[in-house]
Amino acid sequence: MFKLELYAYLAIIIASLIIEASTATLVAIWFIPGAIAGAVLSMLGASLTLQIVTFFTVSLVLMLLLYKKLRDIIAVKNEKTGIDALIGKEAVAEEDI
């Protein structure tokens, strides 16, 4: 019942999740929707060529459309705290130095 392609798409999804969880750099997340689209086409009986073209097309389109938005949302803001926030600031001494 299951085709070999379904296992390949499942492996792509799992590998992408592992890579994305370990790096958090939005490198592999784009392959997950592409793999899902390819798996759906595989279950519908589409040709392997159509599955592969759809996989890469969906992945590429999502990456081009959403990368900058997601990068800005997920970006870690490096705000300085504690004594690091005081570097370069002016201060008034309460006692003679």
PDB file of C-alpha atoms in Angstrom:
ATOM      1  CA  MET A   1       0.000   0.000   0.000  1.00  0.00           C
ATOM      2  CA  PHE A   2       2.731   2.480   0.918  1.00  0.00           C
ATOM      3  CA  LYS A   3       5.070   3.467  -1.824  1.00  0.00           C
ATOM      4  CA  LEU A   4       8.782   3.919  -1.366  1.00  0.00           C
ATOM      5  CA  GLU A   5       8.363   7.653  -2.078  1.00  0.00           C
ATOM      6  CA  LEU A   6       6.261   8.067   1.069  1.00  0.00           C
ATOM      7  CA  TYR A   7       9.117   6.749   3.193  1.00  0.00           C
ATOM      8  CA  ALA A   8      11.509   9.124   1.419  1.00  0.00           C
ATOM      9  CA  TYR A   9       9.226  12.091   2.134  1.00  0.00           C
ATOM     10  CA  LEU A  10       8.846  10.988   5.754  1.00  0.00           C
ATOM     11  CA  ALA A  11      12.647  10.789   6.046  1.00  0.00           C
ATOM     12  CA  ILE A  12      12.951  14.303   4.588  1.00  0.00           C
ATOM     13  CA  ILE A  13      10.415  15.624   7.104  1.00  0.00           C
ATOM     14  CA  ILE A  14      12.153  13.972  10.066  1.00  0.00           C
ATOM     15  CA  ALA A  15      15.624  15.061   8.932  1.00  0.00           C
ATOM     16  CA  SER A  16      14.404  18.624   8.366  1.00  0.00           C
ATOM     17  CA  LEU A  17      12.849  18.743  11.825  1.00  0.00           C
ATOM     18  CA  ILE A  18      16.040  17.474  13.443  1.00  0.00           C
ATOM     19  CA  ILE A  19      18.224  19.932  11.528  1.00  0.00           C
ATOM     20  CA  GLU A  20      15.914  22.849  12.255  1.00  0.00           C
ATOM     21  CA  ALA A  21      15.659  21.974  15.940  1.00  0.00           C
ATOM     22  CA  SER A  22      19.423  21.785  16.291  1.00  0.00           C
ATOM     23  CA  THR A  23      20.281  24.949  14.353  1.00  0.00           C
ATOM     24  CA  ALA A  24      17.242  27.280  14.447  1.00  0.00           C
ATOM     25  CA  THR A  25      18.572  29.097  11.390  1.00  0.00           C
ATOM     26  CA  LEU A  26      15.645  28.458   9.037  1.00  0.00           C
ATOM     27  CA  VAL A  27      17.744  26.233   6.808  1.00  0.00           C
ATOM     28  CA  ALA A  28      15.660  23.082   6.570  1.00  0.00           C
ATOM     29  CA  ILE A  29      12.160  24.195   7.534  1.00  0.00           C
ATOM     30  CA  TRP A  30      11.292  24.922   3.908  1.00  0.00           C
ATOM     31  CA  PHE A  31      11.567  21.268   2.914  1.00  0.00           C
ATOM     32  CA  ILE A  32       8.783  20.145   5.260  1.00  0.00           C
ATOM     33  CA  PRO A  33       5.822  21.637   3.307  1.00  0.00           C
ATOM     34  CA  GLY A  34       7.477  20.517   0.061  1.00  0.00           C
ATOM     35  CA  ALA A  35       7.772  16.972   1.386  1.00  0.00           C
ATOM     36  CA  ILE A  36       4.152  17.022   2.513  1.00  0.00           C
ATOM     37  CA  ALA A  37       3.055  18.176  -0.956  1.00  0.00           C
ATOM     38  CA  GLY A  38       5.165  15.450  -2.568  1.00  0.00           C
ATOM     39  CA  ALA A  39       3.737  12.811  -0.228  1.00  0.00           C
ATOM     40  CA  VAL A  40       0.178  13.867  -1.034  1.00  0.00           C
ATOM     41  CA  LEU A  41       0.916  13.628  -4.752  1.00  0.00           C
ATOM     42  CA  SER A  42       2.474  10.210  -4.186  1.00  0.00           C
ATOM     43  CA  MET A  43      -0.687   9.002  -2.440  1.00  0.00           C
ATOM     44  CA  LEU A  44      -2.757  10.347  -5.323  1.00  0.00           C
ATOM     45  CA  GLY A  45      -0.663   8.341  -7.794  1.00  0.00           C
ATOM     46  CA  ALA A  46       1.202  11.209  -9.474  1.00  0.00           C
ATOM     47  CA  SER A  47       4.397  10.509 -11.359  1.00  0.00           C
ATOM     48  CA  LEU A  48       7.729  10.705  -9.571  1.00  0.00           C
ATOM     49  CA  THR A  49       8.785  13.600 -11.815  1.00  0.00           C
ATOM     50  CA  LEU A  50       5.742  15.641 -10.802  1.00  0.00           C
ATOM     51  CA  GLN A  51       6.365  14.819  -7.134  1.00  0.00           C
ATOM     52  CA  ILE A  52       9.978  15.988  -7.288  1.00  0.00           C
ATOM     53  CA  VAL A  53       9.149  19.160  -9.223  1.00  0.00           C
ATOM     54  CA  THR A  54       6.372  19.964  -6.738  1.00  0.00           C
ATOM     55  CA  PHE A  55       8.664  19.271  -3.776  1.00  0.00           C
ATOM     56  CA  PHE A  56      11.326  21.699  -4.989  1.00  0.00           C
ATOM     57  CA  THR A  57       8.828  24.291  -6.225  1.00  0.00           C
ATOM     58  CA  VAL A  58       6.878  24.448  -2.956  1.00  0.00           C
ATOM     59  CA  SER A  59      10.096  24.549  -0.919  1.00  0.00           C
ATOM     60  CA  LEU A  60      11.661  27.293  -3.048  1.00  0.00           C
ATOM     61  CA  VAL A  61       8.538  29.459  -3.245  1.00  0.00           C
ATOM     62  CA  LEU A  62       7.996  29.330   0.514  1.00  0.00           C
ATOM     63  CA  MET A  63      11.637  30.122   1.158  1.00  0.00           C
ATOM     64  CA  LEU A  64      11.561  33.134  -1.172  1.00  0.00           C
ATOM     65  CA  LEU A  65       8.278  34.461   0.194  1.00  0.00           C
ATOM     66  CA  LEU A  66       8.677  33.870   3.923  1.00  0.00           C
ATOM     67  CA  TYR A  67      12.379  33.809   4.822  1.00  0.00           C
ATOM     68  CA  LYS A  68      12.801  37.494   5.667  1.00  0.00           C
ATOM     69  CA  LYS A  69       9.551  37.700   7.641  1.00  0.00           C
ATOM     70  CA  LEU A  70      10.301  34.633   9.733  1.00  0.00           C
ATOM     71  CA  ARG A  71      13.927  35.647  10.242  1.00  0.00           C
ATOM     72  CA  ASP A  72      12.831  38.989  11.692  1.00  0.00           C
ATOM     73  CA  ILE A  73      10.222  37.346  13.928  1.00  0.00           C
ATOM     74  CA  ILE A  74      12.576  34.669  15.238  1.00  0.00           C
ATOM     75  CA  ALA A  75      15.697  36.862  15.460  1.00  0.00           C
ATOM     76  CA  VAL A  76      17.230  37.040  18.893  1.00  0.00           C
ATOM     77  CA  LYS A  77      17.628  40.593  20.030  1.00  0.00           C
ATOM     78  CA  ASN A  78      20.973  41.114  21.708  1.00  0.00           C
ATOM     79  CA  GLU A  79      20.053  43.784  24.211  1.00  0.00           C
ATOM     80  CA  LYS A  80      22.799  44.479  26.677  1.00  0.00           C
ATOM     81  CA  THR A  81      21.901  44.151  30.330  1.00  0.00           C
ATOM     82  CA  GLY A  82      23.620  44.775  33.627  1.00  0.00           C
ATOM     83  CA  ILE A  83      27.046  46.340  33.519  1.00  0.00           C
ATOM     84  CA  ASP A  84      27.322  45.782  29.749  1.00  0.00           C
ATOM     85  CA  ALA A  85      24.469  48.265  29.247  1.00  0.00           C
ATOM     86  CA  LEU A  86      26.526  50.970  30.979  1.00  0.00           C
ATOM     87  CA  ILE A  87      29.486  50.876  28.592  1.00  0.00           C
ATOM     88  CA  GLY A  88      29.759  54.197  26.760  1.00  0.00           C
ATOM     89  CA  LYS A  89      27.283  55.987  29.042  1.00  0.00           C
ATOM     90  CA  GLU A  90      28.035  59.055  31.113  1.00  0.00           C
ATOM     91  CA  ALA A  91      27.919  58.795  34.884  1.00  0.00           C
ATOM     92  CA  VAL A  92      28.142  61.186  37.821  1.00  0.00           C
ATOM     93  CA  ALA A  93      30.486  60.216  40.627  1.00  0.00           C
ATOM     94  CA  GLU A  94      28.923  60.661  44.062  1.00  0.00           C
ATOM     95  CA  GLU A  95      32.330  60.620  45.736  1.00  0.00           C
ATOM     96  CA  ASP A  96      35.758  61.889  44.758  1.00  0.00           C
ATOM     97  CA  ILE A  97      37.614  59.419  42.627  1.00  0.00           C
TER      98      ILE A  97
END
